[in-house]
XYZ file of C-alpha atoms in Angstrom:
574
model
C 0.000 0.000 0.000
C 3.343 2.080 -0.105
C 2.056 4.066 -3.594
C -1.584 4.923 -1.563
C 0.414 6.484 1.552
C -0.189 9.681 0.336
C -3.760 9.240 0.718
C -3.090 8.683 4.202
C -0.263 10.837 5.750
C -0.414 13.803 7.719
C 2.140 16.005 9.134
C 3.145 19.805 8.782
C 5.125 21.340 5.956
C 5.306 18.071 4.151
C 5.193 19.706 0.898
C 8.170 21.256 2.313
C 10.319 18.406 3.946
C 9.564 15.903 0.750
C 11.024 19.208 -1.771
C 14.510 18.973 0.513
C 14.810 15.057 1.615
C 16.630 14.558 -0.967
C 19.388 17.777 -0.166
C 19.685 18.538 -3.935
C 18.329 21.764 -3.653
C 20.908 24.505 -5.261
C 21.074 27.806 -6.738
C 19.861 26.645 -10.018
C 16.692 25.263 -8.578
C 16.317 28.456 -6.389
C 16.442 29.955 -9.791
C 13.784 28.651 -11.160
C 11.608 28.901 -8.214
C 12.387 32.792 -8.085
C 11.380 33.028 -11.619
C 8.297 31.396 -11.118
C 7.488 33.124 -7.779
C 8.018 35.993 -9.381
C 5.713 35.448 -12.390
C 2.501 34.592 -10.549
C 3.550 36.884 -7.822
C 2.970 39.730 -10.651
C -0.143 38.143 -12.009
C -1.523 37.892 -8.333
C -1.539 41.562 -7.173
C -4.505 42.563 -9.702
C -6.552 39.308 -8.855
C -6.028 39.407 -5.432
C -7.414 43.108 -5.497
C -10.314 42.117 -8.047
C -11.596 39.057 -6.028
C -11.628 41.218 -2.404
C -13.315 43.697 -3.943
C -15.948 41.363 -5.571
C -16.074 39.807 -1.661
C -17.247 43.117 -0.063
C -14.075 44.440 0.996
C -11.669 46.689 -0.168
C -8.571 45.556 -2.199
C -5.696 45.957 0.234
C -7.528 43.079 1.846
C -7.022 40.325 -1.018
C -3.126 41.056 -1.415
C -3.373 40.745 2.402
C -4.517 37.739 2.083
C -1.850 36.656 -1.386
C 1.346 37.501 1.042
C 0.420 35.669 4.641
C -1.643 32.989 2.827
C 0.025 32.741 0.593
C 3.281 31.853 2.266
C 2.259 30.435 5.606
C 0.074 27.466 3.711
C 2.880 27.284 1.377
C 5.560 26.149 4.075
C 2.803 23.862 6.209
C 0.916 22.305 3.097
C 0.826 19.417 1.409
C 1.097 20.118 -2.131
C 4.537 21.552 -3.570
C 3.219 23.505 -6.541
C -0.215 24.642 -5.047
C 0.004 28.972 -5.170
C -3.056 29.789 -2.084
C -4.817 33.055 -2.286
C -8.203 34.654 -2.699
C -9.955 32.488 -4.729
C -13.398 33.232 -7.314
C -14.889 30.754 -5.906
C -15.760 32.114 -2.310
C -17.066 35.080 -3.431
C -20.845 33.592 -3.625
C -19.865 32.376 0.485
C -18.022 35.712 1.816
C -19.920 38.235 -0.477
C -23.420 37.561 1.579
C -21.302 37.518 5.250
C -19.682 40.781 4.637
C -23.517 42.092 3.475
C -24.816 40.524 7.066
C -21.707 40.668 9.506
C -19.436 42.967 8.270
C -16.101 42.633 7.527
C -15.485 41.509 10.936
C -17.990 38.734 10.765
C -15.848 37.613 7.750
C -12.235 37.238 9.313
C -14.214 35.089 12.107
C -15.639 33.082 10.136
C -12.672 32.783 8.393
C -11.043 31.301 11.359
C -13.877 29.218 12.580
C -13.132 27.347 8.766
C -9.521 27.265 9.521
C -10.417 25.184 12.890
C -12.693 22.559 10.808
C -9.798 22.239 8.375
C -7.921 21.214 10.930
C -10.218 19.012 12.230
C -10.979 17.575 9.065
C -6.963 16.965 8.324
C -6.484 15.259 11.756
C -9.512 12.526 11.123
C -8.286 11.868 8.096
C -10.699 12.759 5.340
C -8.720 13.977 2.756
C -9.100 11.384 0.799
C -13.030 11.492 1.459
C -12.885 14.332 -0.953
C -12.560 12.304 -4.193
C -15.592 10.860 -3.838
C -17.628 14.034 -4.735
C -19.025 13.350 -8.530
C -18.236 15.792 -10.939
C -21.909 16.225 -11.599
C -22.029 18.088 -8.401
C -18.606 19.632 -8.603
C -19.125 21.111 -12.134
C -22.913 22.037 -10.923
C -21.250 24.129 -8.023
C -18.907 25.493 -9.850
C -20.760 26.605 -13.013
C -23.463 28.306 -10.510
C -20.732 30.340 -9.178
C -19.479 31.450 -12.075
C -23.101 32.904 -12.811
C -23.279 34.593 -9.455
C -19.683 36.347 -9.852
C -20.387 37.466 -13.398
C -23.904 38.963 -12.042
C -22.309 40.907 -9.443
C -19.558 42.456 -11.651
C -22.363 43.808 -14.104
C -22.924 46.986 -11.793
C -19.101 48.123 -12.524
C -18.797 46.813 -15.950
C -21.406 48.873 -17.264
C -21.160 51.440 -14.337
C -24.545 51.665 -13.226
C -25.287 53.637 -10.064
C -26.298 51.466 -7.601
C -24.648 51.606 -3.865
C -25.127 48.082 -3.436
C -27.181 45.204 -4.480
C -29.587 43.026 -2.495
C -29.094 39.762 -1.323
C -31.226 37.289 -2.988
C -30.603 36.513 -6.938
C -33.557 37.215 -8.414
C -33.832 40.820 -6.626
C -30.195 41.088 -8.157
C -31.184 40.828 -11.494
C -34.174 42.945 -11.079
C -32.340 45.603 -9.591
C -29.217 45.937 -12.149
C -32.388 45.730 -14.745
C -34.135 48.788 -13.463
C -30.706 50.393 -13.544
C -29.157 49.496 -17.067
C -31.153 52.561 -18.882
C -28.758 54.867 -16.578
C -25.642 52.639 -18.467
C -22.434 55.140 -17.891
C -20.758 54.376 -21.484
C -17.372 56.232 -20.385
C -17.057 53.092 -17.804
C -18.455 50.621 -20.412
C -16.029 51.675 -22.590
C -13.556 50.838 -20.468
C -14.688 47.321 -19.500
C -15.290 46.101 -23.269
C -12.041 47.845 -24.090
C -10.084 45.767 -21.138
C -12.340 42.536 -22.058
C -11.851 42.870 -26.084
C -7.638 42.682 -24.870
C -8.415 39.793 -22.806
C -9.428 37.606 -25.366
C -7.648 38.264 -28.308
C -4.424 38.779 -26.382
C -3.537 34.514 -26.262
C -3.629 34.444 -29.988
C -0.217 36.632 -29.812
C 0.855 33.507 -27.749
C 3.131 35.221 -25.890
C 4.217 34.310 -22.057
C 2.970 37.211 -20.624
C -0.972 36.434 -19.154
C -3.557 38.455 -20.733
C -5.122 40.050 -17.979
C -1.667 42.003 -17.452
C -1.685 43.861 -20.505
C -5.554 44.309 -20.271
C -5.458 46.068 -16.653
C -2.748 48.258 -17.681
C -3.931 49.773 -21.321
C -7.738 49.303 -19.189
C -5.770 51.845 -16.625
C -4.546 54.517 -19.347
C -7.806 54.379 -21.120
C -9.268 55.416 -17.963
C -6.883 57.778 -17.197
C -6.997 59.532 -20.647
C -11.106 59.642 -20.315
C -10.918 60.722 -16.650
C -9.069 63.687 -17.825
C -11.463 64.619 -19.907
C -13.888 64.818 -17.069
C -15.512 61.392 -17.947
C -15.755 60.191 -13.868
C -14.657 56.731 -14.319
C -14.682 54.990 -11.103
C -11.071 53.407 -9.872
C -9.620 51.897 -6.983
C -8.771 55.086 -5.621
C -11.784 57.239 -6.611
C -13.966 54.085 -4.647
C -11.746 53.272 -1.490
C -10.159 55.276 1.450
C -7.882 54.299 4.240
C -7.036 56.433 7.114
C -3.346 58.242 7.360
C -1.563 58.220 10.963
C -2.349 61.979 11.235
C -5.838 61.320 10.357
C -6.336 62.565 7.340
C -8.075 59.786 4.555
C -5.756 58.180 2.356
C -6.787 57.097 -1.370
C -7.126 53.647 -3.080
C -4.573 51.270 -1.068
C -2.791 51.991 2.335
C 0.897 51.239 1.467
C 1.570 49.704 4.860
C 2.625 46.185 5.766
C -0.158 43.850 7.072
C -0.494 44.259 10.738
C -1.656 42.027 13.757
C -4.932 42.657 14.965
C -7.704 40.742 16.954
C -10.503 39.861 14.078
C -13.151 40.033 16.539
C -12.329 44.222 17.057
C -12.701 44.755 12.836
C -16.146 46.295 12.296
C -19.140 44.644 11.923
C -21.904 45.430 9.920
C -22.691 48.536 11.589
C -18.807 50.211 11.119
C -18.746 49.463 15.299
C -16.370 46.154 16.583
C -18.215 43.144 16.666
C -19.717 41.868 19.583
C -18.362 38.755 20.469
C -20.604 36.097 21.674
C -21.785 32.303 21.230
C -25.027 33.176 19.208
C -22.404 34.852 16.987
C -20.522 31.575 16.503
C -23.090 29.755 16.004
C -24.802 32.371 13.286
C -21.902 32.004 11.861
C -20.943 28.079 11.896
C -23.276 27.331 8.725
C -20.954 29.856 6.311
C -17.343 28.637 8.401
C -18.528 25.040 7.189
C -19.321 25.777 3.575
C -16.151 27.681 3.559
C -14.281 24.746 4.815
C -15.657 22.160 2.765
C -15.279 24.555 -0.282
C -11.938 25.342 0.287
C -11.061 21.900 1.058
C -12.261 20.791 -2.539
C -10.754 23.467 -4.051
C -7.330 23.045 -2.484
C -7.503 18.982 -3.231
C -8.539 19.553 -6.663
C -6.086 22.220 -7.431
C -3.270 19.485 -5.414
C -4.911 16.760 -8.084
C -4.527 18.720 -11.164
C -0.686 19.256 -10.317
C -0.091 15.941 -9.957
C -1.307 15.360 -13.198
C 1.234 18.304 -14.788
C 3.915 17.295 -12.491
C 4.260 13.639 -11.959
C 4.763 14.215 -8.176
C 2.196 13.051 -5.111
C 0.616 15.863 -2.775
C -0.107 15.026 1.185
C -4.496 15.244 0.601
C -4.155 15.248 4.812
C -1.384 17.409 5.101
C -2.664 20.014 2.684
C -5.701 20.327 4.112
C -3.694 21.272 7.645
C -1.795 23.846 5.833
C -5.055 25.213 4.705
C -6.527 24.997 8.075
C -3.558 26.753 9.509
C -3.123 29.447 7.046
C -6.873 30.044 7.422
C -6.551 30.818 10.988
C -3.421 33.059 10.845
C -4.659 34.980 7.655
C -7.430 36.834 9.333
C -5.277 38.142 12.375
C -3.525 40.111 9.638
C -6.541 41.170 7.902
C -6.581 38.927 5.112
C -9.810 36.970 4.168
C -9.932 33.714 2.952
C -7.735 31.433 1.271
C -7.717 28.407 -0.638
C -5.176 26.814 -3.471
C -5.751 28.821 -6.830
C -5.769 26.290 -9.797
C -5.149 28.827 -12.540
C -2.157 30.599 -10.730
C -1.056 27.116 -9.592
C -0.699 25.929 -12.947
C 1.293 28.868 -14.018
C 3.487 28.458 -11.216
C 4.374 24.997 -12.880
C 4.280 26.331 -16.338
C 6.878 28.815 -14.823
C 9.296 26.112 -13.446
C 8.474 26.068 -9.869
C 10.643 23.634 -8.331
C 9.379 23.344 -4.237
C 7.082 25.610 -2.175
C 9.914 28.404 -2.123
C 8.538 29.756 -5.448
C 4.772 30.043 -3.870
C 6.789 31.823 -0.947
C 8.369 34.599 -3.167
C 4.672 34.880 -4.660
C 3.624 36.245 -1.188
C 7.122 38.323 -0.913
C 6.079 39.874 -4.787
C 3.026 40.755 -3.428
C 3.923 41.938 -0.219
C 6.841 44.633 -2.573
C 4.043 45.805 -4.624
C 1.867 46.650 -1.857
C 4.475 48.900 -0.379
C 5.916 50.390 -3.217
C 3.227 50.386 -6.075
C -0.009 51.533 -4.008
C -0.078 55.100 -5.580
C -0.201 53.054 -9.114
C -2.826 50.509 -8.265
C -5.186 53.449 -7.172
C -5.551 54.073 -11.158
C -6.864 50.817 -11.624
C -10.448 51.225 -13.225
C -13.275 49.397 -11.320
C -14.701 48.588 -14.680
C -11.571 46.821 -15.963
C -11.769 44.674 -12.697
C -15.160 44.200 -13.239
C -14.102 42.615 -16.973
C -11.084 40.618 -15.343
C -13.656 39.212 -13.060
C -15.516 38.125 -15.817
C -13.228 36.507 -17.547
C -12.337 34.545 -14.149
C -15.774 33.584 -13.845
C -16.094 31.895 -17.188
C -13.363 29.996 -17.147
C -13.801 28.561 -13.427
C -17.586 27.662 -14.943
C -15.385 24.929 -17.247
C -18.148 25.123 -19.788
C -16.096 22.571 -21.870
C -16.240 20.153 -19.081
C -20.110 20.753 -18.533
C -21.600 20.644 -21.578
C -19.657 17.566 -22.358
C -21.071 16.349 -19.107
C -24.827 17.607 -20.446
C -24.051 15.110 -24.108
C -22.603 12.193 -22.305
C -23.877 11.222 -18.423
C -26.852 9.538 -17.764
C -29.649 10.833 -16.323
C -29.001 11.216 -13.283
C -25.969 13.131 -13.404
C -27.563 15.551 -15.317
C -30.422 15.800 -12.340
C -27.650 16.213 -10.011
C -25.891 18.522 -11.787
C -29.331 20.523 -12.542
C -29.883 20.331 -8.899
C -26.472 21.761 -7.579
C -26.351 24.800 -10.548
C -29.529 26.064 -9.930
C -29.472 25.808 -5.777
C -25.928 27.131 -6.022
C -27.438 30.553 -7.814
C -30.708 30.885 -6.425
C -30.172 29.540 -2.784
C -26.612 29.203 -1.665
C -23.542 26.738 -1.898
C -24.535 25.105 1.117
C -27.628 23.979 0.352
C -26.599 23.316 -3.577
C -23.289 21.064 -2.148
C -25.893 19.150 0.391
C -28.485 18.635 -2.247
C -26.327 17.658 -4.994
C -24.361 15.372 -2.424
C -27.425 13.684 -1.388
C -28.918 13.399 -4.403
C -26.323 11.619 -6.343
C -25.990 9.319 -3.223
C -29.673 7.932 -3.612
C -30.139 7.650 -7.242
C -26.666 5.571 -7.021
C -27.695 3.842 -4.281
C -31.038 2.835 -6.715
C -28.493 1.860 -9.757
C -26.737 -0.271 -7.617
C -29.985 -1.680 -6.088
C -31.412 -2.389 -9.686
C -28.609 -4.571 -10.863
C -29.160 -6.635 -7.592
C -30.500 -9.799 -9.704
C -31.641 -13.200 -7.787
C -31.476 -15.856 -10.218
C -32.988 -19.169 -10.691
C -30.160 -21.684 -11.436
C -31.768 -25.249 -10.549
C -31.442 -26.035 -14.242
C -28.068 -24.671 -14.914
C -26.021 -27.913 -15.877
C -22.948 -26.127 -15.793
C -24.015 -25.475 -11.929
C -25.886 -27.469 -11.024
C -23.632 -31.090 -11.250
C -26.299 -33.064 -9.098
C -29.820 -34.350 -9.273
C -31.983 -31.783 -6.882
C -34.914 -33.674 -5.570
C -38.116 -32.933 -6.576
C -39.261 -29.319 -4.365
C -36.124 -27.730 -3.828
C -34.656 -24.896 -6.065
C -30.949 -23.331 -6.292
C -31.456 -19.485 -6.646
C -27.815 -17.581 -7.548
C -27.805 -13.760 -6.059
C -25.301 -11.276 -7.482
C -24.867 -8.002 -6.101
C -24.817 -6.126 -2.410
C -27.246 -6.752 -0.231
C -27.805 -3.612 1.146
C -30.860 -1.786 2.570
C -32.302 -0.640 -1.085
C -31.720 -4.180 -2.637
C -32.285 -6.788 -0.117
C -35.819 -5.984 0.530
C -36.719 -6.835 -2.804
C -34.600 -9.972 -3.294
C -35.932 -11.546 -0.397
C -39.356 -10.792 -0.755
C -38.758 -12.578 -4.140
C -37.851 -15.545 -2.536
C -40.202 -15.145 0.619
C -43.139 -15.047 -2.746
C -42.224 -18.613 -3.527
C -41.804 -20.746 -0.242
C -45.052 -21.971 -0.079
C -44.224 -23.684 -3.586
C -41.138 -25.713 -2.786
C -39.788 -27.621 0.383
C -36.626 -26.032 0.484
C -34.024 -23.801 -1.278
C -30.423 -23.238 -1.802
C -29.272 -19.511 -1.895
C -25.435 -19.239 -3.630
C -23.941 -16.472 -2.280
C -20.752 -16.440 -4.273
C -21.423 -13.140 -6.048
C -22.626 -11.227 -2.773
C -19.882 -8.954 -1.397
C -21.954 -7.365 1.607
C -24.809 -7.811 3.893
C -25.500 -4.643 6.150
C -28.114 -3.962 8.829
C -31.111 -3.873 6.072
C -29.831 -6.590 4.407
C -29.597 -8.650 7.800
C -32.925 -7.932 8.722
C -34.774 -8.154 5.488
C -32.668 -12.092 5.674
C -34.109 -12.568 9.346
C -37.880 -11.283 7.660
C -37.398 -13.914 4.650
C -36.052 -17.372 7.233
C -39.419 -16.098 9.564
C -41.652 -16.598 6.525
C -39.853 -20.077 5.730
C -40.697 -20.818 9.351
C -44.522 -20.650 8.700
C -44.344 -22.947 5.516
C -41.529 -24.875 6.756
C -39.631 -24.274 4.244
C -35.905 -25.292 4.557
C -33.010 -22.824 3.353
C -28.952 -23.223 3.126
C -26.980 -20.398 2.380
C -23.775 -21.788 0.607
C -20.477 -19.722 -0.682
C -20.477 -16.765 2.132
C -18.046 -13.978 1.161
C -15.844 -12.713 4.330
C -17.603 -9.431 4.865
C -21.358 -11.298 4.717
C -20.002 -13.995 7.386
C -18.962 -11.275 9.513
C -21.815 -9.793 9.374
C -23.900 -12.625 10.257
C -21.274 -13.439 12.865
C -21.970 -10.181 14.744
C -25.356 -10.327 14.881
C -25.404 -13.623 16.341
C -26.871 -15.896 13.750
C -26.790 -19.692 14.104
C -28.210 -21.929 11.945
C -31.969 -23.079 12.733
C -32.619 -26.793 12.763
C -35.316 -27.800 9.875
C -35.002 -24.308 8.442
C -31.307 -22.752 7.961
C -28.264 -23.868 7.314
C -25.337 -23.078 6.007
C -22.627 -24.859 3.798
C -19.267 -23.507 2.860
C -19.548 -24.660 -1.262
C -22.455 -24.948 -3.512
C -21.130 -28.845 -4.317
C -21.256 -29.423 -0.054
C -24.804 -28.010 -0.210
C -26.477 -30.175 -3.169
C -24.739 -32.747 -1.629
C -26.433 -32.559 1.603
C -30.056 -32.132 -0.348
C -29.266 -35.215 -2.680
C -30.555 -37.030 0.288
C -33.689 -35.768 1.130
C-alpha cells in the first residue's frame, strides 16, 4: 500500500520536507523557483485586489490575504506547486457575510473554517474528498461562475447602484431597473479591457492576458478621466485612514499588521460583539467555507499531480489550509484556498518546491508597499471585466456541456440540482443537495442490478440431481438496505411452492443492517411454511456480518454450507 500512503499521511510542511529530503536543492533550482514566484507573484496583485473587492471588501484586503496565505500554507501544506490566495470561488460564500456581519464577521468566520480544516486533516478525510461526482462539482462550480459574473455587471457597465440586495432574483431585477442609466465612459472601459483579454492569447506570448488588459484598461481610464468622464477606480472608490488622520486614497501602502478579528467592524462600522449566538450564526458559512476550500485546495493538489508527476499530502494540505486560514485573518486577510489557474502557471513557470509560492507572497507583499499610488488608477470597470473573464473559465463550460451530451440521467439531475441551488439559494444547500442526491439515485443503480437468479437447471451449476421441491437461486450483487428488501421478498413469494431452497452467495460482497434484517424477515416466513433454506459460498464481509449479529443456523429451516457442491450434496438425500 506504499504508492496509496499519500492518501493517508499527515504532518506539517510536508510539501516542504519531501522538496529537501533529498538535499539537492541549489542555486539553479532556487532559480527557477524565483522566476516562477516571481511570475505569478505579478499576475496575483490585480486578482487578489479584483476578487476582495468582488467579496465586499476593499482591495488591500485580497493582497493581504496573497502575502500571509500565501506563504504560511505554502511552508505547512501538502502540495509543492499549489500557489493559495483569494480564490473566485468564495465570493458567492463571503460576499453575503460581509452584506450581514461585516467585515469583521468575515475574518471570524474565516477562522472558525480554519479550525474545521484542521479538524478535518487530523480525522483523516482527505481522501473522502474524491468521492464528490463531478456532476455536483461542475454544478457548483458553473453556478458560481453565474453569481460572480452577475455581481460584476454593476461596474462593468457602471450603473449607479450603492449596493445590491441579497437574494438573486432581486439582483437581477435591480441591475435591470438600472441598465437605462448605463455610464458608457465606464463601459467603454470594461469592453475595451475585455476585447484585450481575449484576443491577447492568440499573440501567444508568455505574458498572461489580464496584465496587458489592466494596464492599457488603466490609461484608457486615465486619458477619459481627464477629460472629465468620472470613471470609477480603486482610488476614486476606497479610502484608508493616514496616521495623522487625514483619509488616504485607493490602497494603504503599509505592511499587514496584527490585529484581533473580533475588534474589525461589523456590519454597523462598530467592533463586533463577540458572543456564542455569533458563533453559532456564523458556523453554517465557516462550514461551507471549509468544505469549499477543502475541494478546491484537493482539486487544485490533483490537477498538479497530473502536470507534475509528483504526489501531494491530501491530509497534510488540508492542515496547511486549516492553519493558514486561521493566521490569515489576524492580519486582515480573508480567505484562502489553493488557486488552480495561478497554480498551474506556477508549474508552467518552473516552480521547483514551495519556495517559489513563498516569493509569490514576498512579490506581493513589494508591490503593496511600493506600487499603491499606481494601483489606485486601476479602473473598477476593468476589474469588473477581469472578473468576468475569471468567472467563465472557473464555470469549465467545456467540461459541462460535455457532461450535459454524455452522463446519464441522473448526473444531469444532479448537476441541474447543484447549478440552480448554487445561484438561487446558496452553496450550502446546492453542495448538500447535490451530495445527497447523487448518493440515492446511485444507491437505486446499484440496487437495480441486484438480480436473484434461478439456477436449478443450470447444468454447468448445477452437477447433481436436486430432488423434486427444492430450487438453487444464484444472487449477485450487495445486499444492502435498497436491494435486499426486494430480493428476499422474491424468494419469501415462492416458499409456499417448494420444500426447500439453496441460496449461492458467491457473487454477494456485503450484507449490512437492512440486508440482515430483510434475511431474518425472509427465514421467519420459511418458518410458517416450513420451508428449509442453506446459504452456501459466504463472502468474508457477509459472514462477519452474520457473525456479529449472532446468527446460528436453525434446525429444519437454515443452514449453512461452505460450497455450492457441499450443499447439493447434503439435499441429494432428502
Amino acid at each position: 500500500m506504499q504508492h496509496r500512503a499519500h492518501l493517508f499521511s499527515l504532518r506539517i510542511a510536508h510539501a516542504l520536507r519531501e522538496s529537501f529530503s533529498r538535499s539537492d536543492y541549489n542555486s539553479a533550482k532556487f532559480g527557477k523557483d524565483l522566476l516562477a514566484g516571481i511570475t505569478v507573484g505579478i499576475i496575483a496583485i490585480p486578482l487578489a485586489m479584483a476578487l476582495a473587492i468582488a467579496s465586499g471588501v476593499a482591495p488591500q484586503y485580497g493582497l493581504y490575504t496573497a502575502i500571509i496565505g500565501g506563504i504560511v500554507i505554502a511552508i505547512s501544506g501538502g502540495s509543492r506547486y499549489s500557489i493559495s490566495g483569494p480564490t473566485a470561488a468564495f465570493v458567492v460564500i463571503l460576499y453575503p457575510i460581509v452584506q450581514q456581519y461585516g467585515f469583521g464577521g468575515l475574518l471570524l468566520a474565516t477562522i472558525m473554517s480554519g479550525l474545521i480544516l484542521v479538524i478535518m486533516a487530523v480525522l483523516r478525510l482527505g481522501r473522502f474528498i474524491e468521492y464528490i461526482p463531478d456532476a455536483v462539482t461542475l454544478g457548483f462550480t458553473g453556478g458560481i461562475a453565474v453569481v460572480i459574473a452577475t455581481l460584476q455587471f454593476k461596474d462593468f457597465f457602471g450603473l449607479p447602484i450603492e449596493s445590491l440586495p441579497e437574494h438573486y432574483w432581486d439582483k437581477l431585477a435591480v441591475l435591470a431597473n438600472a441598465l437605462p442609466y448605463l455610464h458608457l465612459p465606464s463601459f467603454a472601459v470594461a469592453a475595451f479591457t475585455l476585447v484585450i483579454m481575449l484576443v491577447w492569447p492568440k499573440l501567444k506570448t508568455v505574458v498572461p492576458a489580464h496584465l496587458p488588459a489592466i494596464i492599457l484598461g488603466s490609461l484608457l481610464a486615465m486619458v477619459l478621466n481627464d477629460w472629465g468622464m468620472d470613471i470609477a477606480t480603486i482610488g476614486s472608490r476606497f479610502h484608508y485612514l493616514l496616521p495623522d488622520g487625514t483619509q488616504g486614497a485607493g490602497i494603504p501602502p503599509y505592511l499587514p499588521t496584527f490585529e484581533w478579528p473580533w475588534l474589525q467592524a461589523g456590519v454597523n462600522g462598530q467592533p463586533l460583539e463577540l458572543s456564542w449566538k455569533l458563533i453559532s450564526d456564523l458556523l453554517p458559512a465557516a462550514f461551507a467555507i471549509a468544505m469549499l476550500g477543502a475541494i478546491e485546495s484537493l482539486l487544485c493538489a490533483v490537477v498538479l499531480d497530473g502536470m507534475t508527476g509528483k504526489r501531494h499530502s491530501a491530509n497534510s494540505e488540508l492542515l496547511g489550509q486549516g492553519i493558514g486560514n486561521i493566521v490569515v485573518p489576524f492580519f486582515g486577510g480573508i480567505t484562502a484556498t489553493a488557486a488552480i489557474a495561478r497554480s498551474a502557471a506556477n508549474v508552467k513557470a518552473g516552480a521547483q518546491t514551495p519556495i517559489s509560492a513563498v516569493i509569490h507572497g514576498l512579490v506581493v507583499l513589494a508591490s503593496l508597499v511600493l506600487l499603491a499610488p499606481l494601483l489606485a488608477y486601476l479602473p473598477m470597470s476593468s476589474m469588473a471585466a477581469l472578473l468576468l473573464v475569471v468567472a467563465w473559465n472557473m464555470s469549465e463550460a467545456g467540461k459541462a456541456l460535455h457532461l450535459l451530451k454524455t452522463a446519464p440521467k441522473s448526473d444531469l439531475w444532479v448537476f441541474a440540482i447543484c447549478f440552480s441551488f448554487t445561484i438561487v439559494f446558496d452553496m450550502v444547500l446546492a453542495i448538500t443537495a447535490g451530495i445527497l442526491l447523487a448518493a440515492v439515485l446511485f444507491m437505486k443503480e446499484i440496487a437495480e442490478m441486484v438480480k436473484v437468479t434461478d439456477i436449478t437447471d443450470n447444468k454447468r451449476l448445477i452437477t447433481t440431481k436436486i430432488p423434486a421441491g427444492w430450487r438453487v437461486f444464484k444472487i449477485n450483487g450487495p445486499l444492502f438496505f435498497a436491494a435486499a428488501d426486494r430480493v428476499f421478498s422474491e424468494l419469501a413469494d415462492k416458499t409456499n411452492e417448494v420444500d426447500g431452497f439453496v441460496l449461492y452467495l458467491d457473487a454477494v460482497p456485503l450484507l449490512d443492517a437492512g440486508g440482515l434484517a430483510a434475511m431474518e424477515q425472509f427465514i421467519n416466513q420459511c418458518k410458517i411454511y416450513n420451508t428449509q433454506v442453506i446459504f452456501c459460498d459466504l463472502q468474508f464481509q457477509p459472514l462477519k456480518t452474520l457473525a456479529r449479529a449472532g446468527v446460528q443456523p436453525i434446525g429444519g429451516v437454515t443452514s449453512f454450507s461452505p460450497t455450492l457442491h457441499e450443499a447439493l450434496t447434503e439435499i441429494a438425500n432428502y
